[in-house]
C-alpha cells in the first residue's frame, strides 16, 4: 500500500472539498472565531474556581466569593450562547455545502452516457447521492470544526496549567504520550473499518433496490428462500463491518478514561501531599487541576470520536468525487440548434459495439426520406433497438456517420437533437406522479389544454377521463396503477404532444388487450402521419403500411424493400420470417 493510501487524512481531498466552502466563507470564518472564543472560555471556570478557593473560601471572604460566582455565571452564559451558535452554524454550513455537491452530482449524472448506467449499480449510485452526502455533512457538523475546537481547547487548557504549576503539569503530561499513541492506532484501524462499512452499505443498498424492483420475477420463480439467504449473508458482512468499529471504540474509550483517572489520581496524590507539606501547591490549584484534567483528556477522547465522523465523511467524499471525476458524457460540441427537421435520415457504413471487439452493428447503411415510415424487423439481438439509441446519440458510434437533413448529428446540440426526435419505447417508464406530469414532464411550453387536445386527436381522451381524477390520476411508481396497454397509450401521447419532426416507435403489443391494441393502432396511424417515422415492428399492420422495410440479422441489413417486394424474393429472409412469425400471428 502506498504512502498516500495510508494517510488517515487526505489533504488534497479536503482542499478540493474546501472549494465548496467559498460561497459561505463569512460563516466559515465566523465559526473559527467562535472556536477561539469557546477555547478561551473553557479554561476560565477552573481558573476562577482556583482564585475563589484561595482568595475567598480559604480566607472566608463572602463578598469576594460572590464576585467569583457572578463571573463564573457570566462565563457559563457566554459558553452556552457561543456553543449554541457554533453547533447550529457548523451543521448549517455542512448541509448547505452538501446541497451544492448533491446538486452538482445529480446534474453530472443526468449527462452520463447510457453505457455508464449499463455498467453501474443503481443502488450504489443512490448511496453516493444520498447516504454518502450525509456523511460529508458530518465533516463540518461533527468532524472538522469539533476537532479544531477540541485541539484549541487542549492547547489553552494545558497552557493555563503550565502557567499555574509546572510540576503538576508535567505529571499530567506523563500519561499524554500513551493516549496520543492509542489515538493514532485507533484512527488507523477505524479508517479501514469505515471503508469496509461504506462498501457493505453500497452492496446492501444495491441488493435491496434490485430485489424490490424485480420482486415479481422473484415470486414468479419462487426465489424467496434463496434471496432471503443471500440477504442474510450480505447483512452479516455489513454487521461485521460495523462490529469492527464497535470493537475499536470499546477498547479505545475505556483506555482513555483509565488514563484520565490515573492522571487525576497522580495529581491528587502529589498535589495533596504538597498542600500539606509546603505552599507550592494551594487547595485552589489542586481543585483547578482536577478540573483541568478531564478538560484536557476529554477533548482528546472526543477527537478520536470526531475523527470517526471525519473519516466517514472523507471516505464518502472520495467516493462522491470519483463519480464527479468520471468522464462519461456524450461529446456535446455541436453548434447547430435544430428548431425542426425536414426528416431525412441517413446511416452510412455505421459500426457500433457495446463491448469492445464485439460489434452489434456491422457497417449498416440505409436512407429514410422525408415523411416516410420505415419498419425494422429481425430476430432478437439483430441490432434493431441499437439504431434508436444511436439516432438519439445515447451512445457514440465506432465508425461511419449518421445524418439528419444531410447534417451530421454530432453537429447538432444534444438538447435540440433529442427535442426533435420523440421515442416511444417498448418498456414504458412512468414516474410516480400524475398522468399530466408524466406527459408534459413539466415542460413549460406544454399546457394542460395542449395535452387534452392531443389526447383527443389520437383518440385516448375518453380513456384518461375514465380514470379517477382524470389527468390528475397518480399512476404511482413505474406506473403500476395502469395496465401495460394503458402505459403504452400514455407514452404515445407523451411523444405526440411534443410535436416531433422524427418519431421512433418500439412497438410492444403482446399481452395487450384488443381494446388497447385498437387504440394504439389508431394512435400510431395518427402520430406517424406526415412525419418521418422509424418503427421496430412487432405488428403485421405496421409492416404492411410501411414505405420501406429494413430486415436485419446479426448486426447487418440483409434485405430492404416494401412488404410486397420482399415477399416476392424466393427463400428471402423476410419471407421466411413473415411465414414463420407474422403469418402465424395473423392466423391467430
Coordinates of C-alpha atoms in Angstrom, one line a residue, residues 69-549:
X69 CA -19.6 33.2 41.5
X70 CA -21.1 36.0 39.3
X71 CA -18.0 35.9 37.0
X72 CA -18.4 32.1 36.6
X73 CA -22.1 32.5 35.9
X74 CA -21.3 35.1 33.1
X75 CA -18.8 32.7 31.6
X76 CA -21.3 29.9 31.7
X77 CA -23.9 32.0 29.9
X78 CA -21.4 33.1 27.2
X79 CA -20.3 29.5 26.7
X80 CA -23.9 28.4 26.3
X81 CA -24.7 31.1 23.7
X82 CA -21.5 30.6 21.7
X83 CA -21.9 26.8 21.8
X84 CA -25.4 27.1 20.5
X85 CA -24.3 29.4 17.6
X86 CA -21.3 27.1 16.9
X87 CA -23.4 23.9 16.8
X88 CA -26.1 25.4 14.6
X89 CA -23.9 27.1 12.1
X90 CA -21.5 24.2 11.8
X91 CA -24.4 22.0 10.9
X92 CA -25.9 24.7 8.7
X93 CA -22.6 25.0 6.7
X94 CA -22.4 21.3 6.3
X95 CA -25.9 20.9 5.0
X96 CA -25.5 23.9 2.5
X97 CA -22.2 22.5 1.3
X98 CA -23.7 19.1 0.8
X99 CA -26.7 20.5 -1.0
X100 CA -24.4 22.2 -3.5
X101 CA -22.4 19.0 -4.1
X102 CA -25.5 16.9 -4.4
X103 CA -27.0 19.2 -7.0
X104 CA -23.7 19.1 -8.9
X105 CA -23.6 15.3 -8.7
X106 CA -27.1 14.9 -9.9
X107 CA -26.5 17.3 -12.8
X108 CA -23.4 15.3 -13.6
X109 CA -25.4 12.0 -13.5
X110 CA -28.0 13.4 -15.9
X111 CA -25.4 13.8 -18.6
X112 CA -23.7 10.4 -18.4
X113 CA -23.8 8.1 -21.4
X114 CA -26.2 5.2 -21.3
X115 CA -23.1 2.9 -21.3
X116 CA -22.2 4.2 -17.8
X117 CA -25.6 3.1 -16.5
X118 CA -25.4 -0.2 -18.3
X119 CA -22.3 -1.0 -16.2
X120 CA -23.2 0.7 -12.9
X121 CA -25.4 -0.4 -10.0
X122 CA -28.3 1.9 -9.3
X123 CA -28.1 1.0 -5.6
X124 CA -24.5 2.2 -5.4
X125 CA -25.3 5.5 -7.2
X126 CA -28.2 6.1 -4.8
X127 CA -25.8 5.5 -1.9
X128 CA -23.4 8.1 -3.4
X129 CA -26.2 10.7 -3.9
X130 CA -28.0 10.2 -0.5
X131 CA -26.1 8.3 2.3
X132 CA -22.6 9.4 1.3
X133 CA -23.8 13.0 1.2
X134 CA -24.9 13.0 4.8
X135 CA -21.5 11.7 5.8
X136 CA -19.9 14.6 4.0
X137 CA -22.1 17.0 6.0
X138 CA -20.8 15.4 9.2
X139 CA -17.3 16.5 8.2
X140 CA -18.3 20.0 9.3
X141 CA -21.2 19.3 11.6
X142 CA -19.4 16.8 13.8
X143 CA -15.9 16.5 12.4
X144 CA -13.5 19.2 11.4
X145 CA -14.7 22.2 13.5
X146 CA -15.2 20.0 16.5
X147 CA -11.6 18.6 16.1
X148 CA -10.2 22.1 15.7
X149 CA -12.2 23.2 18.8
X150 CA -11.0 20.3 20.8
X151 CA -7.4 20.8 19.8
X152 CA -7.5 24.5 20.6
X153 CA -9.2 23.8 24.0
X154 CA -6.4 21.3 24.9
X155 CA -3.8 23.9 23.9
X156 CA -5.4 26.7 26.0
X157 CA -6.1 24.4 29.0
X158 CA -2.5 23.0 29.0
X159 CA -1.1 26.5 28.6
X160 CA -3.0 27.7 31.7
X161 CA -2.0 24.5 33.6
X162 CA 1.7 25.0 32.7
X163 CA 1.5 28.7 33.7
X164 CA -0.2 27.8 37.0
X165 CA 2.1 24.9 38.2
X166 CA 4.9 23.3 36.1
X167 CA 5.4 20.2 38.2
X168 CA 1.7 19.3 38.3
X169 CA 1.6 19.9 34.5
X170 CA 4.5 17.5 33.9
X171 CA 2.7 14.8 35.9
X172 CA -0.3 15.2 33.7
X173 CA 2.0 15.2 30.7
X174 CA 3.5 11.8 31.7
X175 CA 0.3 10.0 30.6
X176 CA -0.4 12.0 27.5
X177 CA 2.0 10.2 25.1
X178 CA 0.2 6.9 25.8
X179 CA -3.1 8.4 24.9
X180 CA -1.7 10.0 21.8
X181 CA -0.3 6.8 20.6
X182 CA -3.5 4.9 21.3
X183 CA -5.4 7.6 19.4
X184 CA -3.1 7.2 16.4
X185 CA -3.6 3.5 16.3
X186 CA -7.3 3.9 16.8
X187 CA -7.6 6.3 13.9
X188 CA -5.7 3.9 11.6
X189 CA -7.9 0.9 12.2
X190 CA -11.1 3.0 12.2
X191 CA -10.3 4.3 8.7
X192 CA -10.0 0.7 7.4
X193 CA -13.2 -0.3 9.2
X194 CA -15.2 2.6 7.9
X195 CA -14.1 1.9 4.3
X196 CA -15.3 -1.6 4.7
X197 CA -18.6 -0.3 6.2
X198 CA -19.2 2.0 3.3
X199 CA -18.6 -0.8 0.8
X200 CA -21.0 -3.0 2.5
X201 CA -23.6 -0.3 2.7
X202 CA -23.4 0.2 -1.0
X203 CA -23.7 -3.6 -1.6
X204 CA -26.7 -3.7 0.8
X205 CA -28.5 -0.7 -0.9
X206 CA -27.8 -2.2 -4.4
X207 CA -29.1 -5.6 -3.4
X208 CA -32.3 -4.3 -1.8
X209 CA -33.0 -1.9 -4.6
X210 CA -32.7 -4.6 -7.3
X211 CA -34.8 -7.2 -5.5
X212 CA -37.6 -4.7 -4.7
X213 CA -37.7 -3.6 -8.3
X214 CA -37.7 -7.2 -9.6
X215 CA -40.0 -8.6 -6.9
X216 CA -42.4 -10.0 -9.4
X217 CA -39.6 -12.1 -11.0
X218 CA -38.5 -13.4 -7.6
X219 CA -42.0 -14.5 -6.8
X220 CA -42.7 -16.0 -10.2
X221 CA -39.6 -18.2 -9.9
X222 CA -40.1 -18.8 -6.2
X223 CA -36.7 -17.3 -5.3
X224 CA -37.9 -16.0 -1.9
X225 CA -35.9 -18.5 0.2
X226 CA -32.7 -18.2 -1.9
X227 CA -32.8 -14.4 -1.8
X228 CA -33.6 -14.4 1.9
X229 CA -30.4 -16.4 2.4
X230 CA -28.4 -14.0 0.1
X231 CA -29.7 -11.0 2.0
X232 CA -28.7 -12.6 5.3
X233 CA -25.2 -13.1 4.0
X234 CA -24.9 -9.5 2.8
X235 CA -26.4 -8.3 6.1
X236 CA -23.9 -10.4 8.1
X237 CA -21.0 -8.8 6.3
X238 CA -22.5 -5.4 6.9
X239 CA -22.9 -6.2 10.6
X240 CA -19.3 -7.5 10.9
X241 CA -18.1 -4.3 9.4
X242 CA -19.9 -2.2 12.0
X243 CA -18.9 -4.5 14.8
X244 CA -15.3 -3.8 14.0
X245 CA -15.9 -0.1 14.7
X246 CA -17.7 -1.0 17.9
X247 CA -14.8 -3.2 19.0
X248 CA -12.2 -0.5 18.4
X249 CA -14.4 2.0 20.2
X250 CA -14.9 -0.4 23.2
X251 CA -11.1 -0.7 23.5
X252 CA -10.1 2.9 23.0
X253 CA -12.6 4.9 25.1
X254 CA -12.3 2.9 28.3
X255 CA -8.5 3.2 27.8
X256 CA -8.8 7.0 27.5
X257 CA -11.0 7.1 30.7
X258 CA -8.4 4.9 32.5
X259 CA -5.5 7.3 31.5
X260 CA -7.6 10.3 32.7
X261 CA -8.4 8.7 36.0
X262 CA -4.7 7.7 36.6
X263 CA -3.7 11.3 35.9
X264 CA -6.3 12.7 38.3
X265 CA -5.0 10.2 41.0
X266 CA -1.4 11.2 40.5
X267 CA -2.2 14.9 40.7
X268 CA -4.4 14.4 43.8
X269 CA -1.6 12.3 45.4
X270 CA 1.3 14.7 44.5
X271 CA -0.7 17.9 44.9
X272 CA -2.4 16.8 48.1
X273 CA 1.0 15.9 49.6
X274 CA 2.4 19.3 48.8
X275 CA -0.6 21.1 50.1
X276 CA 0.1 19.5 53.5
X277 CA 3.9 19.8 53.4
X278 CA 4.6 23.1 51.7
X279 CA 2.9 26.1 50.0
X280 CA 4.0 25.2 46.4
X281 CA 0.5 23.9 45.7
X282 CA -2.6 25.5 47.1
X283 CA -6.0 24.0 47.6
X284 CA -7.3 26.1 44.8
X285 CA -4.6 24.9 42.4
X286 CA -5.3 21.3 43.3
X287 CA -9.0 21.7 42.7
X288 CA -8.4 23.6 39.5
X289 CA -6.0 20.8 38.2
X290 CA -8.5 18.1 39.0
X291 CA -11.0 20.2 36.9
X292 CA -8.4 20.8 34.1
X293 CA -7.5 17.1 33.6
X294 CA -10.9 16.0 32.2
X295 CA -10.9 19.1 30.1
X296 CA -7.5 18.1 28.7
X297 CA -8.3 14.4 28.1
X298 CA -11.9 14.6 27.2
X299 CA -11.2 16.7 24.0
X300 CA -8.5 14.1 23.1
X301 CA -11.0 11.3 23.6
X302 CA -13.6 13.3 21.7
X303 CA -11.1 14.0 18.9
X304 CA -11.0 10.3 18.2
X305 CA -14.8 10.2 18.2
X306 CA -14.9 13.2 15.9
X307 CA -12.3 11.6 13.8
X308 CA -14.7 8.8 13.2
X309 CA -17.2 11.2 11.6
X310 CA -14.4 12.9 9.7
X311 CA -13.1 9.5 8.4
X312 CA -16.6 8.5 7.3
X313 CA -17.0 11.9 5.7
X314 CA -13.7 11.8 3.9
X315 CA -14.3 8.2 2.6
X316 CA -17.8 9.3 1.4
X317 CA -16.3 12.4 -0.2
X318 CA -13.7 10.4 -2.0
X319 CA -16.4 8.1 -3.4
X320 CA -18.6 11.0 -4.5
X321 CA -15.7 12.8 -6.2
X322 CA -14.8 9.6 -8.1
X323 CA -18.3 9.8 -9.6
X324 CA -17.9 13.6 -10.3
X325 CA -14.5 12.8 -11.9
X326 CA -15.9 10.2 -14.2
X327 CA -15.9 11.5 -17.8
X328 CA -18.7 9.5 -19.4
X329 CA -20.6 12.3 -21.1
X330 CA -21.5 12.3 -24.8
X331 CA -19.5 14.9 -26.6
X332 CA -21.8 17.9 -26.9
X333 CA -19.6 20.1 -29.1
X334 CA -22.2 20.7 -31.8
X335 CA -23.2 24.3 -32.6
X336 CA -26.3 23.8 -34.8
X337 CA -29.6 24.3 -32.9
X338 CA -32.3 22.2 -34.5
X339 CA -35.6 24.0 -34.4
X340 CA -37.2 21.5 -36.7
X341 CA -36.2 18.8 -39.2
X342 CA -37.5 18.0 -42.6
X343 CA -36.9 14.4 -41.7
X344 CA -34.5 12.8 -44.0
X345 CA -32.2 10.3 -42.2
X346 CA -29.1 8.5 -43.5
X347 CA -27.0 5.8 -41.8
X348 CA -23.7 5.5 -43.8
X349 CA -21.5 2.4 -43.0
X350 CA -22.2 2.7 -39.3
X351 CA -20.3 0.4 -37.0
X352 CA -21.0 0.1 -33.3
X353 CA -20.3 -2.2 -30.3
X354 CA -21.4 -2.0 -26.7
X355 CA -18.4 -4.2 -25.7
X356 CA -15.1 -3.6 -27.5
X357 CA -14.4 -6.0 -30.3
X358 CA -18.0 -7.4 -30.2
X359 CA -19.7 -5.4 -33.0
X360 CA -23.5 -5.1 -32.7
X361 CA -23.8 -3.1 -36.0
X362 CA -21.5 -4.1 -38.8
X363 CA -21.4 -1.3 -41.3
X364 CA -25.1 -0.7 -41.9
X365 CA -26.3 1.8 -44.4
X366 CA -29.8 2.9 -45.2
X367 CA -31.8 6.1 -46.2
X368 CA -35.1 7.4 -44.9
X369 CA -36.8 10.1 -47.0
X370 CA -38.8 13.0 -45.5
X371 CA -42.2 11.8 -44.2
X372 CA -41.5 8.1 -44.8
X373 CA -42.4 5.4 -42.4
X374 CA -39.9 2.6 -42.3
X375 CA -40.2 -0.7 -40.4
X376 CA -37.2 -2.5 -39.0
X377 CA -37.6 -6.2 -38.4
X378 CA -35.3 -9.0 -37.4
X379 CA -34.7 -11.6 -34.7
X380 CA -33.9 -10.6 -31.1
X381 CA -30.3 -9.2 -30.9
X382 CA -30.2 -8.3 -34.5
X383 CA -29.5 -4.6 -33.6
X384 CA -32.9 -3.0 -34.1
X385 CA -33.1 -1.1 -30.8
X386 CA -29.4 -0.1 -31.2
X387 CA -30.4 2.0 -34.2
X388 CA -32.8 4.0 -32.0
X389 CA -30.1 4.5 -29.4
X390 CA -27.6 5.8 -31.9
X391 CA -30.0 8.2 -33.6
X392 CA -30.6 9.9 -30.3
X393 CA -26.8 9.8 -29.5
X394 CA -27.2 7.8 -26.3
X395 CA -24.0 6.0 -27.5
X396 CA -21.1 7.1 -29.7
X397 CA -20.7 5.2 -33.0
X398 CA -17.4 3.5 -33.6
X399 CA -17.2 4.3 -37.3
X400 CA -19.4 5.7 -40.1
X401 CA -21.8 8.7 -40.0
X402 CA -25.4 9.4 -39.2
X403 CA -27.0 12.3 -41.0
X404 CA -30.3 14.1 -40.4
X405 CA -31.3 16.5 -43.2
X406 CA -27.8 15.8 -44.6
X407 CA -26.1 17.2 -41.5
X408 CA -24.0 15.0 -39.1
X409 CA -26.0 14.5 -35.9
X410 CA -22.8 15.4 -34.0
X411 CA -23.0 18.9 -35.4
X412 CA -26.3 19.5 -33.5
X413 CA -26.5 20.4 -29.9
X414 CA -27.7 17.3 -27.9
X415 CA -30.7 19.0 -26.4
X416 CA -32.0 20.3 -29.8
X417 CA -31.4 17.0 -31.5
X418 CA -33.3 15.0 -28.9
X419 CA -36.1 17.6 -28.7
X420 CA -36.9 16.9 -32.4
X421 CA -36.9 13.1 -32.0
X422 CA -39.6 11.6 -30.0
X423 CA -39.3 7.9 -28.9
X424 CA -42.0 5.5 -27.7
X425 CA -40.1 2.7 -26.1
X426 CA -41.2 -0.9 -25.7
X427 CA -40.7 -0.8 -21.9
X428 CA -42.7 2.3 -20.9
X429 CA -41.4 4.1 -17.8
X430 CA -43.7 6.3 -15.9
X431 CA -42.8 8.4 -12.8
X432 CA -44.8 8.2 -9.5
X433 CA -46.8 11.3 -10.4
X434 CA -50.0 12.4 -12.2
X435 CA -50.7 11.4 -15.8
X436 CA -50.5 15.1 -16.8
X437 CA -47.0 15.5 -15.4
X438 CA -45.9 12.2 -16.9
X439 CA -47.0 13.5 -20.3
X440 CA -45.6 17.0 -20.1
X441 CA -42.6 16.1 -17.9
X442 CA -43.2 19.7 -16.6
X443 CA -42.1 21.3 -19.9
X444 CA -43.1 25.0 -19.5
X445 CA -44.4 25.3 -23.1
X446 CA -46.8 22.4 -22.9
X447 CA -50.1 23.3 -21.2
X448 CA -52.9 21.1 -19.9
X449 CA -55.1 22.2 -22.8
X450 CA -52.4 21.2 -25.3
X451 CA -52.3 17.7 -23.6
X452 CA -56.1 17.4 -23.7
X453 CA -56.3 18.4 -27.4
X454 CA -53.5 16.0 -28.3
X455 CA -55.3 13.2 -26.4
X456 CA -58.5 13.9 -28.4
X457 CA -56.5 13.9 -31.6
X458 CA -55.2 10.4 -31.1
X459 CA -58.4 9.1 -29.5
X460 CA -57.4 8.5 -25.9
X461 CA -59.0 11.4 -24.1
X462 CA -62.0 9.3 -23.1
X463 CA -59.8 6.6 -21.7
X464 CA -57.9 9.1 -19.5
X465 CA -61.1 10.8 -18.3
X466 CA -62.5 7.4 -17.2
X467 CA -59.7 7.2 -14.6
X468 CA -60.2 8.7 -11.1
X469 CA -59.3 12.4 -11.2
X470 CA -58.6 12.1 -15.0
X471 CA -55.4 13.8 -16.0
X472 CA -54.5 14.2 -12.3
X473 CA -54.6 10.5 -11.6
X474 CA -51.4 9.4 -9.8
X475 CA -50.0 6.3 -11.5
X476 CA -47.6 5.6 -8.6
X477 CA -44.1 4.2 -9.0
X478 CA -43.3 3.0 -12.6
X479 CA -47.0 3.4 -13.5
X480 CA -48.1 0.3 -11.6
X481 CA -51.7 1.6 -11.3
X482 CA -52.1 1.3 -15.1
X483 CA -52.1 -1.8 -17.4
X484 CA -49.3 -2.3 -19.9
X485 CA -51.6 -1.2 -22.7
X486 CA -52.6 2.0 -20.8
X487 CA -49.0 2.8 -20.1
X488 CA -48.3 2.4 -23.8
X489 CA -51.1 4.9 -24.7
X490 CA -49.6 7.4 -22.2
X491 CA -46.2 7.1 -23.9
X492 CA -47.8 7.7 -27.3
X493 CA -49.4 10.9 -26.0
X494 CA -46.1 11.9 -24.4
X495 CA -44.4 11.6 -27.7
X496 CA -47.2 13.2 -29.8
X497 CA -47.7 16.3 -27.6
X498 CA -44.0 17.4 -28.2
X499 CA -44.8 17.7 -32.0
X500 CA -41.5 16.0 -33.0
X501 CA -40.0 16.1 -36.5
X502 CA -39.0 12.4 -36.3
X503 CA -40.8 9.7 -34.5
X504 CA -39.4 6.4 -33.3
X505 CA -41.6 3.6 -32.2
X506 CA -40.5 0.4 -30.4
X507 CA -43.9 -1.2 -30.5
X508 CA -44.9 -3.8 -27.9
X509 CA -48.5 -5.1 -28.1
X510 CA -48.0 -8.7 -27.0
X511 CA -50.1 -9.3 -23.8
X512 CA -52.2 -6.2 -24.6
X513 CA -56.0 -6.5 -24.7
X514 CA -57.8 -6.0 -28.0
X515 CA -59.3 -2.6 -26.9
X516 CA -55.9 -1.2 -26.0
X517 CA -54.5 -2.6 -29.2
X518 CA -57.1 -0.8 -31.3
X519 CA -56.4 2.5 -29.5
X520 CA -52.6 2.0 -30.0
X521 CA -53.2 1.3 -33.7
X522 CA -55.3 4.4 -34.1
X523 CA -52.7 6.4 -32.2
X524 CA -49.9 5.0 -34.3
X525 CA -51.7 6.0 -37.5
X526 CA -52.3 9.5 -36.2
X527 CA -48.8 10.3 -34.9
X528 CA -46.9 8.9 -37.8
X529 CA -48.9 10.7 -40.4
X530 CA -46.9 13.4 -42.2
X531 CA -43.7 12.9 -40.2
X532 CA -40.7 10.6 -40.7
X533 CA -41.1 7.5 -38.6
X534 CA -38.9 4.6 -37.7
X535 CA -40.8 1.6 -36.3
X536 CA -39.3 -1.5 -34.8
X537 CA -42.2 -3.7 -36.0
X538 CA -43.9 -6.3 -34.0
X539 CA -47.3 -6.0 -35.6
X540 CA -48.3 -7.0 -39.1
X541 CA -50.4 -3.9 -39.7
X542 CA -47.4 -1.6 -39.2
X543 CA -45.2 -3.7 -41.6
X544 CA -47.8 -3.7 -44.4
X545 CA -48.2 0.1 -44.2
X546 CA -44.5 0.9 -44.1
X547 CA -43.0 2.7 -47.1
X548 CA -39.9 0.5 -46.6
X549 CA -38.9 -2.5 -44.6

